[in-house]
């Protein structure tokens, strides 16, 4: 591999990391969790049998290629060979296929987890290393099987015991969250866009990331030195010393810049002409509530509770959910917390709901539709939220509402959940506002009608753009077309803020659009006074708002609404505001306006170069 090969992607999370690559096969995350029809079970067991045979054959081949060397190496491979065919493992996997009707990949991944858990940490210290080794062996063998099932035998997943940059085809939100505990300093994925959940999570964790890098896995090898530049949306493979030095400099400047913004986090969020704006945080994990306060959030504008249901087999109980919500509510009290009812389905992984595969998951049984189809699960969820309301200012928000009946049905179930909470003798706030996300075009069109029944709105542009422009939010190559500056999106936002103000319904916006400085000031002009975004973006957006006047924002919005393309809108907004916001747009204090604009803007519009 020549030095300094530059791969283009999309800046998923700002910052610059320099380090050694770890190519992670996506075996445990990227398979589809399929339930089998009865007629498919025998075929799946045969697939598993073949995978076992292939895994053994490949291990034998590796063993034969090894130079006559350390005896231990061969002994380890022999042990793996035995483990791959271990009847206990195979029997456990087969049971899952036959009894639980899980596809072979899913069954192997679960069996791996279960067996690894049997090696629970012992209290005696000297046993810990041995046990960790055995657990790793089980994971290695199961990864091997998964790779055979996927038809990919090239990669091996080592353990993370030194700082690395993780390269993967895709990472589930749970994997990304798991990185907080691992020494991961950056990551790169082949799949994804700025609004895909991997990127959202990386920003929340403040790990530099570049997503949507086509062919990353075929170019990068474990051990390659990489620069991950989340500001520019690019990855440099085996950079020269000068490139490394420059990247480190850029990273340090970004950090200094971000730190500088952070010190101003408690300044009031008002425009230069004195209009106050409220900035809240989007959170996925309870631990992020503290991060939100650290970044100067006025509260939590979106708590994505679906993360509680992800990557597990059993439903979370009412008490378990209550404790989590309570922790968040107490952490930010007296500031408000908007708990969004689970948005499972679509691009959101879930394993406690055993959802059937769908042709178009984004248009399928997702969010409120799923909730209403499982009233038992939904009532448990609502009761936990209601109980948490006794500890602070709680609001409940419903995702993906497409018609007023859905909201009415949720309100009816909420009434029932209240009675159940009261009957069980638990406390709750007397009134808990029930609001909804506006993220489906029909909700925009019906905003005036919905405003009579919803107590607040929050516009979800990630999905609104997907459904309005008919562009999959996770599609890397179409990402440049999914522009929040599209005039259709601006008109829709305007329509919603008008309907909301006519009916005196509070309206916020919580899509990733809010965390782009140029888009944020345009949103003020379109009538928004509350924005919710990942905590890390709050200081920067506050600074942007403090530098502009509402009069300028409104003028720009009026002019933008009269334009016909996203490009024309972005050009207009950049012309009006980039000179005063260029440092915020590029993430460092250096450079000049003209020079920086020549570089692609990472935040929204980086076009993958292939
Ligand atoms: C959105 O769709 O804009 C949103 C904030 O919700 P999510 O990203 O969780 O779908
Ligand atoms: Mg959404």
PDB file of C-alpha atoms in Angstrom, residues 2-277:
ATOM      1  CA  UNK A   2       1.549   3.350  -1.021  1.00  0.00           C
ATOM      2  CA  UNK A   3       1.752   6.017   1.637  1.00  0.00           C
ATOM      3  CA  UNK A   4      -0.860   8.682   2.095  1.00  0.00           C
ATOM      4  CA  UNK A   5      -3.845   7.180   0.270  1.00  0.00           C
ATOM      5  CA  UNK A   6      -6.836   9.400   1.012  1.00  0.00           C
ATOM      6  CA  UNK A   7     -10.280   7.803   1.315  1.00  0.00           C
ATOM      7  CA  UNK A   8     -13.257  10.128   1.211  1.00  0.00           C
ATOM      8  CA  UNK A   9     -16.275   9.654   3.394  1.00  0.00           C
ATOM      9  CA  UNK A  10     -18.668  11.678   5.458  1.00  0.00           C
ATOM     10  CA  UNK A  11     -17.623  13.383   8.671  1.00  0.00           C
ATOM     11  CA  UNK A  12     -19.639  11.435  11.240  1.00  0.00           C
ATOM     12  CA  UNK A  13     -18.146  12.988  14.345  1.00  0.00           C
ATOM     13  CA  UNK A  14     -15.698  15.908  14.486  1.00  0.00           C
ATOM     14  CA  UNK A  15     -12.100  15.712  15.646  1.00  0.00           C
ATOM     15  CA  UNK A  16      -8.924  14.120  14.328  1.00  0.00           C
ATOM     16  CA  UNK A  17      -7.380  10.839  15.474  1.00  0.00           C
ATOM     17  CA  UNK A  18      -4.061   9.322  14.480  1.00  0.00           C
ATOM     18  CA  UNK A  19      -3.434   5.694  15.337  1.00  0.00           C
ATOM     19  CA  UNK A  20      -3.238   2.098  14.383  1.00  0.00           C
ATOM     20  CA  UNK A  21      -6.101   0.428  12.490  1.00  0.00           C
ATOM     21  CA  UNK A  22      -8.033  -2.531  13.763  1.00  0.00           C
ATOM     22  CA  UNK A  23     -10.175  -4.052  11.041  1.00  0.00           C
ATOM     23  CA  UNK A  24     -13.189  -5.580  12.696  1.00  0.00           C
ATOM     24  CA  UNK A  25     -15.217  -8.113  10.784  1.00  0.00           C
ATOM     25  CA  UNK A  26     -18.795  -7.108  11.238  1.00  0.00           C
ATOM     26  CA  UNK A  27     -19.759 -10.687  11.784  1.00  0.00           C
ATOM     27  CA  UNK A  28     -21.546 -10.187  15.049  1.00  0.00           C
ATOM     28  CA  UNK A  29     -23.454  -7.100  14.001  1.00  0.00           C
ATOM     29  CA  UNK A  30     -24.154  -7.041  10.310  1.00  0.00           C
ATOM     30  CA  UNK A  31     -26.192 -10.176   9.780  1.00  0.00           C
ATOM     31  CA  UNK A  32     -29.941  -9.840   9.539  1.00  0.00           C
ATOM     32  CA  UNK A  33     -31.715 -11.299  12.545  1.00  0.00           C
ATOM     33  CA  UNK A  34     -34.170 -13.462  10.690  1.00  0.00           C
ATOM     34  CA  UNK A  35     -36.831 -15.697  12.061  1.00  0.00           C
ATOM     35  CA  UNK A  36     -37.229 -18.869  10.057  1.00  0.00           C
ATOM     36  CA  UNK A  37     -40.311 -20.423   8.597  1.00  0.00           C
ATOM     37  CA  UNK A  38     -40.793 -24.045   9.702  1.00  0.00           C
ATOM     38  CA  UNK A  39     -39.835 -25.231   6.239  1.00  0.00           C
ATOM     39  CA  UNK A  40     -36.461 -23.436   6.451  1.00  0.00           C
ATOM     40  CA  UNK A  41     -35.244 -25.030   9.674  1.00  0.00           C
ATOM     41  CA  UNK A  42     -33.606 -28.142   8.248  1.00  0.00           C
ATOM     42  CA  UNK A  43     -31.880 -26.117   5.533  1.00  0.00           C
ATOM     43  CA  UNK A  44     -30.489 -23.753   8.162  1.00  0.00           C
ATOM     44  CA  UNK A  45     -29.113 -26.629  10.226  1.00  0.00           C
ATOM     45  CA  UNK A  46     -27.418 -27.920   7.078  1.00  0.00           C
ATOM     46  CA  UNK A  47     -25.920 -24.408   6.536  1.00  0.00           C
ATOM     47  CA  UNK A  48     -24.525 -24.541  10.035  1.00  0.00           C
ATOM     48  CA  UNK A  49     -23.066 -28.023   9.452  1.00  0.00           C
ATOM     49  CA  UNK A  50     -21.332 -26.797   6.297  1.00  0.00           C
ATOM     50  CA  UNK A  51     -19.999 -23.728   8.088  1.00  0.00           C
ATOM     51  CA  UNK A  52     -18.494 -25.960  10.782  1.00  0.00           C
ATOM     52  CA  UNK A  53     -16.808 -28.131   8.154  1.00  0.00           C
ATOM     53  CA  UNK A  54     -15.495 -25.087   6.280  1.00  0.00           C
ATOM     54  CA  UNK A  55     -14.201 -23.517   9.483  1.00  0.00           C
ATOM     55  CA  UNK A  56     -12.308 -26.712  10.316  1.00  0.00           C
ATOM     56  CA  UNK A  57     -10.870 -26.897   6.814  1.00  0.00           C
ATOM     57  CA  UNK A  58      -9.705 -23.273   6.935  1.00  0.00           C
ATOM     58  CA  UNK A  59      -8.113 -23.738  10.336  1.00  0.00           C
ATOM     59  CA  UNK A  60      -6.258 -26.819   9.054  1.00  0.00           C
ATOM     60  CA  UNK A  61      -5.044 -24.824   6.053  1.00  0.00           C
ATOM     61  CA  UNK A  62      -3.769 -22.030   8.304  1.00  0.00           C
ATOM     62  CA  UNK A  63      -2.038 -24.618  10.464  1.00  0.00           C
ATOM     63  CA  UNK A  64      -0.376 -26.245   7.435  1.00  0.00           C
ATOM     64  CA  UNK A  65       0.904 -22.893   6.180  1.00  0.00           C
ATOM     65  CA  UNK A  66       2.530 -22.024   9.489  1.00  0.00           C
ATOM     66  CA  UNK A  67       6.301 -22.361   9.450  1.00  0.00           C
ATOM     67  CA  UNK A  68       7.540 -25.039  11.795  1.00  0.00           C
ATOM     68  CA  UNK A  69       7.549 -22.749  14.739  1.00  0.00           C
ATOM     69  CA  UNK A  70       6.409 -22.349  18.239  1.00  0.00           C
ATOM     70  CA  UNK A  71       4.665 -25.452  19.396  1.00  0.00           C
ATOM     71  CA  UNK A  72       2.028 -23.359  21.190  1.00  0.00           C
ATOM     72  CA  UNK A  73       0.733 -21.875  17.946  1.00  0.00           C
ATOM     73  CA  UNK A  74      -0.180 -25.260  16.581  1.00  0.00           C
ATOM     74  CA  UNK A  75      -1.535 -26.346  19.913  1.00  0.00           C
ATOM     75  CA  UNK A  76      -3.812 -23.303  19.955  1.00  0.00           C
ATOM     76  CA  UNK A  77      -5.028 -24.002  16.430  1.00  0.00           C
ATOM     77  CA  UNK A  78      -5.681 -27.607  17.390  1.00  0.00           C
ATOM     78  CA  UNK A  79      -7.678 -26.443  20.366  1.00  0.00           C
ATOM     79  CA  UNK A  80      -9.706 -24.158  18.104  1.00  0.00           C
ATOM     80  CA  UNK A  81     -10.278 -27.015  15.704  1.00  0.00           C
ATOM     81  CA  UNK A  82     -11.730 -29.082  18.506  1.00  0.00           C
ATOM     82  CA  UNK A  83     -13.813 -26.177  19.777  1.00  0.00           C
ATOM     83  CA  UNK A  84     -15.365 -25.404  16.386  1.00  0.00           C
ATOM     84  CA  UNK A  85     -16.849 -28.862  16.310  1.00  0.00           C
ATOM     85  CA  UNK A  86     -17.609 -29.053  20.034  1.00  0.00           C
ATOM     86  CA  UNK A  87     -20.913 -30.929  20.332  1.00  0.00           C
ATOM     87  CA  UNK A  88     -22.014 -28.682  23.215  1.00  0.00           C
ATOM     88  CA  UNK A  89     -21.656 -25.584  21.086  1.00  0.00           C
ATOM     89  CA  UNK A  90     -23.250 -27.146  18.029  1.00  0.00           C
ATOM     90  CA  UNK A  91     -26.108 -28.550  20.053  1.00  0.00           C
ATOM     91  CA  UNK A  92     -26.810 -25.180  21.664  1.00  0.00           C
ATOM     92  CA  UNK A  93     -26.816 -23.454  18.280  1.00  0.00           C
ATOM     93  CA  UNK A  94     -28.978 -26.140  16.688  1.00  0.00           C
ATOM     94  CA  UNK A  95     -31.532 -25.815  19.511  1.00  0.00           C
ATOM     95  CA  UNK A  96     -31.808 -22.119  18.851  1.00  0.00           C
ATOM     96  CA  UNK A  97     -32.383 -22.744  15.171  1.00  0.00           C
ATOM     97  CA  UNK A  98     -34.911 -25.495  15.766  1.00  0.00           C
ATOM     98  CA  UNK A  99     -36.756 -24.282  18.864  1.00  0.00           C
ATOM     99  CA  UNK A 100     -36.435 -20.509  18.606  1.00  0.00           C
ATOM    100  CA  UNK A 101     -36.419 -20.468  14.796  1.00  0.00           C
ATOM    101  CA  UNK A 102     -33.440 -18.162  14.646  1.00  0.00           C
ATOM    102  CA  UNK A 103     -31.237 -17.983  11.594  1.00  0.00           C
ATOM    103  CA  UNK A 104     -27.831 -19.633  11.973  1.00  0.00           C
ATOM    104  CA  UNK A 105     -25.910 -16.354  12.409  1.00  0.00           C
ATOM    105  CA  UNK A 106     -28.203 -15.163  15.132  1.00  0.00           C
ATOM    106  CA  UNK A 107     -28.090 -18.529  16.879  1.00  0.00           C
ATOM    107  CA  UNK A 108     -24.271 -18.654  16.784  1.00  0.00           C
ATOM    108  CA  UNK A 109     -23.937 -15.075  18.074  1.00  0.00           C
ATOM    109  CA  UNK A 110     -26.280 -15.778  20.960  1.00  0.00           C
ATOM    110  CA  UNK A 111     -24.673 -19.073  21.835  1.00  0.00           C
ATOM    111  CA  UNK A 112     -21.311 -17.311  21.824  1.00  0.00           C
ATOM    112  CA  UNK A 113     -22.567 -14.727  24.291  1.00  0.00           C
ATOM    113  CA  UNK A 114     -24.145 -17.325  26.532  1.00  0.00           C
ATOM    114  CA  UNK A 115     -21.108 -19.577  26.643  1.00  0.00           C
ATOM    115  CA  UNK A 116     -18.770 -16.625  27.168  1.00  0.00           C
ATOM    116  CA  UNK A 117     -20.924 -15.584  30.114  1.00  0.00           C
ATOM    117  CA  UNK A 118     -20.467 -18.992  31.695  1.00  0.00           C
ATOM    118  CA  UNK A 119     -16.844 -17.965  32.153  1.00  0.00           C
ATOM    119  CA  UNK A 120     -17.936 -15.350  34.672  1.00  0.00           C
ATOM    120  CA  UNK A 121     -15.083 -13.446  36.289  1.00  0.00           C
ATOM    121  CA  UNK A 122     -13.780 -15.439  39.202  1.00  0.00           C
ATOM    122  CA  UNK A 123     -12.928 -13.694  42.431  1.00  0.00           C
ATOM    123  CA  UNK A 124      -9.461 -15.187  42.589  1.00  0.00           C
ATOM    124  CA  UNK A 125      -7.228 -12.856  40.599  1.00  0.00           C
ATOM    125  CA  UNK A 126      -4.911 -15.393  39.083  1.00  0.00           C
ATOM    126  CA  UNK A 127      -7.886 -17.149  37.537  1.00  0.00           C
ATOM    127  CA  UNK A 128      -9.090 -13.982  35.797  1.00  0.00           C
ATOM    128  CA  UNK A 129      -6.506 -14.030  33.025  1.00  0.00           C
ATOM    129  CA  UNK A 130      -7.171 -17.702  32.334  1.00  0.00           C
ATOM    130  CA  UNK A 131     -10.928 -17.121  32.244  1.00  0.00           C
ATOM    131  CA  UNK A 132     -10.604 -14.077  30.011  1.00  0.00           C
ATOM    132  CA  UNK A 133      -8.536 -16.205  27.632  1.00  0.00           C
ATOM    133  CA  UNK A 134     -11.174 -18.941  27.526  1.00  0.00           C
ATOM    134  CA  UNK A 135     -13.909 -16.400  26.919  1.00  0.00           C
ATOM    135  CA  UNK A 136     -11.891 -14.959  24.095  1.00  0.00           C
ATOM    136  CA  UNK A 137     -11.386 -18.427  22.643  1.00  0.00           C
ATOM    137  CA  UNK A 138     -15.144 -19.001  22.538  1.00  0.00           C
ATOM    138  CA  UNK A 139     -15.676 -15.643  20.864  1.00  0.00           C
ATOM    139  CA  UNK A 140     -12.914 -16.349  18.375  1.00  0.00           C
ATOM    140  CA  UNK A 141     -14.390 -19.687  17.401  1.00  0.00           C
ATOM    141  CA  UNK A 142     -17.905 -18.276  17.061  1.00  0.00           C
ATOM    142  CA  UNK A 143     -16.608 -15.350  14.995  1.00  0.00           C
ATOM    143  CA  UNK A 144     -14.946 -17.906  12.775  1.00  0.00           C
ATOM    144  CA  UNK A 145     -18.281 -19.657  12.293  1.00  0.00           C
ATOM    145  CA  UNK A 146     -20.077 -16.393  11.620  1.00  0.00           C
ATOM    146  CA  UNK A 147     -17.490 -15.507   9.046  1.00  0.00           C
ATOM    147  CA  UNK A 148     -17.973 -18.839   7.331  1.00  0.00           C
ATOM    148  CA  UNK A 149     -21.725 -18.298   7.311  1.00  0.00           C
ATOM    149  CA  UNK A 150     -21.161 -14.882   5.755  1.00  0.00           C
ATOM    150  CA  UNK A 151     -18.700 -16.320   3.253  1.00  0.00           C
ATOM    151  CA  UNK A 152     -15.794 -14.215   4.545  1.00  0.00           C
ATOM    152  CA  UNK A 153     -12.837 -15.919   6.154  1.00  0.00           C
ATOM    153  CA  UNK A 154     -10.207 -13.248   5.835  1.00  0.00           C
ATOM    154  CA  UNK A 155     -10.561 -11.265   9.029  1.00  0.00           C
ATOM    155  CA  UNK A 156      -9.753 -12.118  12.573  1.00  0.00           C
ATOM    156  CA  UNK A 157     -10.928 -10.057  15.476  1.00  0.00           C
ATOM    157  CA  UNK A 158      -8.248  -9.476  18.034  1.00  0.00           C
ATOM    158  CA  UNK A 159      -8.970  -8.101  21.451  1.00  0.00           C
ATOM    159  CA  UNK A 160      -8.697  -4.400  22.058  1.00  0.00           C
ATOM    160  CA  UNK A 161      -5.868  -3.889  24.454  1.00  0.00           C
ATOM    161  CA  UNK A 162      -4.261  -0.774  23.024  1.00  0.00           C
ATOM    162  CA  UNK A 163      -5.663   2.427  21.551  1.00  0.00           C
ATOM    163  CA  UNK A 164      -6.930   1.703  18.060  1.00  0.00           C
ATOM    164  CA  UNK A 165      -9.015   3.077  15.250  1.00  0.00           C
ATOM    165  CA  UNK A 166     -11.777   0.620  14.525  1.00  0.00           C
ATOM    166  CA  UNK A 167     -12.638  -0.054  10.879  1.00  0.00           C
ATOM    167  CA  UNK A 168     -15.853  -1.920  10.210  1.00  0.00           C
ATOM    168  CA  UNK A 169     -18.473  -2.257   7.587  1.00  0.00           C
ATOM    169  CA  UNK A 170     -21.043  -1.080  10.091  1.00  0.00           C
ATOM    170  CA  UNK A 171     -21.403  -0.868  13.855  1.00  0.00           C
ATOM    171  CA  UNK A 172     -24.597  -1.267  15.793  1.00  0.00           C
ATOM    172  CA  UNK A 173     -25.435   1.491  18.306  1.00  0.00           C
ATOM    173  CA  UNK A 174     -24.655  -0.977  21.055  1.00  0.00           C
ATOM    174  CA  UNK A 175     -21.197  -1.667  19.604  1.00  0.00           C
ATOM    175  CA  UNK A 176     -20.496   2.022  19.331  1.00  0.00           C
ATOM    176  CA  UNK A 177     -21.644   2.587  22.889  1.00  0.00           C
ATOM    177  CA  UNK A 178     -19.413  -0.282  24.005  1.00  0.00           C
ATOM    178  CA  UNK A 179     -16.426   1.639  22.722  1.00  0.00           C
ATOM    179  CA  UNK A 180     -16.533   3.987  25.664  1.00  0.00           C
ATOM    180  CA  UNK A 181     -15.089   1.173  27.683  1.00  0.00           C
ATOM    181  CA  UNK A 182     -12.556   0.195  25.021  1.00  0.00           C
ATOM    182  CA  UNK A 183      -9.504   2.209  24.093  1.00  0.00           C
ATOM    183  CA  UNK A 184     -10.967   3.301  20.764  1.00  0.00           C
ATOM    184  CA  UNK A 185      -9.768   6.677  19.566  1.00  0.00           C
ATOM    185  CA  UNK A 186     -11.613   6.848  16.273  1.00  0.00           C
ATOM    186  CA  UNK A 187     -13.637   4.844  13.873  1.00  0.00           C
ATOM    187  CA  UNK A 188     -14.403   4.399  10.241  1.00  0.00           C
ATOM    188  CA  UNK A 189     -17.342   2.592   8.696  1.00  0.00           C
ATOM    189  CA  UNK A 190     -18.226   1.739   5.131  1.00  0.00           C
ATOM    190  CA  UNK A 191     -21.929   2.202   5.800  1.00  0.00           C
ATOM    191  CA  UNK A 192     -23.695   5.256   7.117  1.00  0.00           C
ATOM    192  CA  UNK A 193     -24.327   8.946   6.853  1.00  0.00           C
ATOM    193  CA  UNK A 194     -24.302  11.815   9.293  1.00  0.00           C
ATOM    194  CA  UNK A 195     -27.807  10.978  10.478  1.00  0.00           C
ATOM    195  CA  UNK A 196     -27.320   7.240  10.792  1.00  0.00           C
ATOM    196  CA  UNK A 197     -27.270   6.012  14.349  1.00  0.00           C
ATOM    197  CA  UNK A 198     -23.615   5.084  14.377  1.00  0.00           C
ATOM    198  CA  UNK A 199     -22.671   8.691  13.612  1.00  0.00           C
ATOM    199  CA  UNK A 200     -25.140  10.092  16.128  1.00  0.00           C
ATOM    200  CA  UNK A 201     -23.689   7.846  18.797  1.00  0.00           C
ATOM    201  CA  UNK A 202     -20.085   8.683  17.908  1.00  0.00           C
ATOM    202  CA  UNK A 203     -20.793  12.390  18.248  1.00  0.00           C
ATOM    203  CA  UNK A 204     -22.420  11.782  21.599  1.00  0.00           C
ATOM    204  CA  UNK A 205     -19.310   9.927  22.740  1.00  0.00           C
ATOM    205  CA  UNK A 206     -17.017  12.535  21.174  1.00  0.00           C
ATOM    206  CA  UNK A 207     -15.022   9.955  19.222  1.00  0.00           C
ATOM    207  CA  UNK A 208     -13.816  11.240  15.830  1.00  0.00           C
ATOM    208  CA  UNK A 209     -15.480   9.259  13.074  1.00  0.00           C
ATOM    209  CA  UNK A 210     -15.709   9.092   9.321  1.00  0.00           C
ATOM    210  CA  UNK A 211     -18.645   7.090   7.973  1.00  0.00           C
ATOM    211  CA  UNK A 212     -19.704   6.059   4.494  1.00  0.00           C
ATOM    212  CA  UNK A 213     -16.142   5.305   3.377  1.00  0.00           C
ATOM    213  CA  UNK A 214     -16.602   3.014   0.397  1.00  0.00           C
ATOM    214  CA  UNK A 215     -14.157   0.100   0.237  1.00  0.00           C
ATOM    215  CA  UNK A 216     -12.497   0.942   3.549  1.00  0.00           C
ATOM    216  CA  UNK A 217     -12.296  -2.745   4.380  1.00  0.00           C
ATOM    217  CA  UNK A 218     -10.599  -3.653   1.145  1.00  0.00           C
ATOM    218  CA  UNK A 219      -7.965  -0.914   1.462  1.00  0.00           C
ATOM    219  CA  UNK A 220      -7.156  -0.805   5.156  1.00  0.00           C
ATOM    220  CA  UNK A 221      -5.386  -3.650   6.952  1.00  0.00           C
ATOM    221  CA  UNK A 222      -5.079  -4.176  10.690  1.00  0.00           C
ATOM    222  CA  UNK A 223      -1.934  -2.417  11.848  1.00  0.00           C
ATOM    223  CA  UNK A 224      -1.965   0.284   9.149  1.00  0.00           C
ATOM    224  CA  UNK A 225      -1.437   3.764  10.492  1.00  0.00           C
ATOM    225  CA  UNK A 226      -4.460   5.953   9.887  1.00  0.00           C
ATOM    226  CA  UNK A 227      -5.521   9.545  10.179  1.00  0.00           C
ATOM    227  CA  UNK A 228      -9.256   9.783  10.807  1.00  0.00           C
ATOM    228  CA  UNK A 229     -10.321  13.320  10.098  1.00  0.00           C
ATOM    229  CA  UNK A 230     -13.939  13.790  11.167  1.00  0.00           C
ATOM    230  CA  UNK A 231     -13.715  17.481  10.305  1.00  0.00           C
ATOM    231  CA  UNK A 232     -12.945  16.899   6.645  1.00  0.00           C
ATOM    232  CA  UNK A 233     -14.653  13.534   6.319  1.00  0.00           C
ATOM    233  CA  UNK A 234     -11.530  11.741   5.191  1.00  0.00           C
ATOM    234  CA  UNK A 235      -9.247   8.898   6.171  1.00  0.00           C
ATOM    235  CA  UNK A 236      -5.558   8.815   5.252  1.00  0.00           C
ATOM    236  CA  UNK A 237      -4.021   5.340   5.067  1.00  0.00           C
ATOM    237  CA  UNK A 238      -0.344   5.085   5.972  1.00  0.00           C
ATOM    238  CA  UNK A 239       0.192   8.846   6.007  1.00  0.00           C
ATOM    239  CA  UNK A 240       3.622  10.402   5.599  1.00  0.00           C
ATOM    240  CA  UNK A 241       5.279  11.972   8.653  1.00  0.00           C
ATOM    241  CA  UNK A 242       4.302  15.409   7.416  1.00  0.00           C
ATOM    242  CA  UNK A 243       0.681  14.349   7.012  1.00  0.00           C
ATOM    243  CA  UNK A 244       0.675  12.947  10.546  1.00  0.00           C
ATOM    244  CA  UNK A 245       2.156  16.113  11.920  1.00  0.00           C
ATOM    245  CA  UNK A 246      -0.421  18.242  10.110  1.00  0.00           C
ATOM    246  CA  UNK A 247      -3.263  16.005  11.235  1.00  0.00           C
ATOM    247  CA  UNK A 248      -2.090  16.113  14.850  1.00  0.00           C
ATOM    248  CA  UNK A 249      -1.939  19.893  14.585  1.00  0.00           C
ATOM    249  CA  UNK A 250      -5.471  20.035  13.184  1.00  0.00           C
ATOM    250  CA  UNK A 251      -6.698  17.719  15.929  1.00  0.00           C
ATOM    251  CA  UNK A 252      -5.056  19.806  18.635  1.00  0.00           C
ATOM    252  CA  UNK A 253      -6.491  23.021  17.188  1.00  0.00           C
ATOM    253  CA  UNK A 254      -9.930  21.469  17.061  1.00  0.00           C
ATOM    254  CA  UNK A 255      -9.639  20.348  20.663  1.00  0.00           C
ATOM    255  CA  UNK A 256      -8.456  23.778  21.782  1.00  0.00           C
ATOM    256  CA  UNK A 257     -11.269  25.362  19.828  1.00  0.00           C
ATOM    257  CA  UNK A 258     -13.901  23.000  21.256  1.00  0.00           C
ATOM    258  CA  UNK A 259     -12.539  23.575  24.747  1.00  0.00           C
ATOM    259  CA  UNK A 260     -12.723  27.324  24.223  1.00  0.00           C
ATOM    260  CA  UNK A 261     -16.371  27.007  23.235  1.00  0.00           C
ATOM    261  CA  UNK A 262     -17.033  24.817  26.221  1.00  0.00           C
ATOM    262  CA  UNK A 263     -15.783  27.459  28.623  1.00  0.00           C
ATOM    263  CA  UNK A 264     -18.490  29.769  27.260  1.00  0.00           C
ATOM    264  CA  UNK A 265     -21.230  27.151  27.661  1.00  0.00           C
ATOM    265  CA  UNK A 266     -23.020  28.939  30.462  1.00  0.00           C
ATOM    266  CA  UNK A 267     -23.392  32.220  28.590  1.00  0.00           C
ATOM    267  CA  UNK A 268     -27.042  33.017  27.876  1.00  0.00           C
ATOM    268  CA  UNK A 269     -28.249  31.708  24.542  1.00  0.00           C
ATOM    269  CA  UNK A 270     -29.593  34.880  22.937  1.00  0.00           C
ATOM    270  CA  UNK A 271     -29.176  36.390  19.517  1.00  0.00           C
ATOM    271  CA  UNK A 272     -27.337  39.698  19.169  1.00  0.00           C
ATOM    272  CA  UNK A 273     -30.698  41.468  19.092  1.00  0.00           C
ATOM    273  CA  UNK A 274     -31.776  39.834  22.338  1.00  0.00           C
ATOM    274  CA  UNK A 275     -34.036  36.950  21.256  1.00  0.00           C
ATOM    275  CA  UNK A 276     -33.645  33.956  23.596  1.00  0.00           C
ATOM    276  CA  UNK A 277     -33.287  30.452  22.155  1.00  0.00           C
TER     277      UNK A 277
END
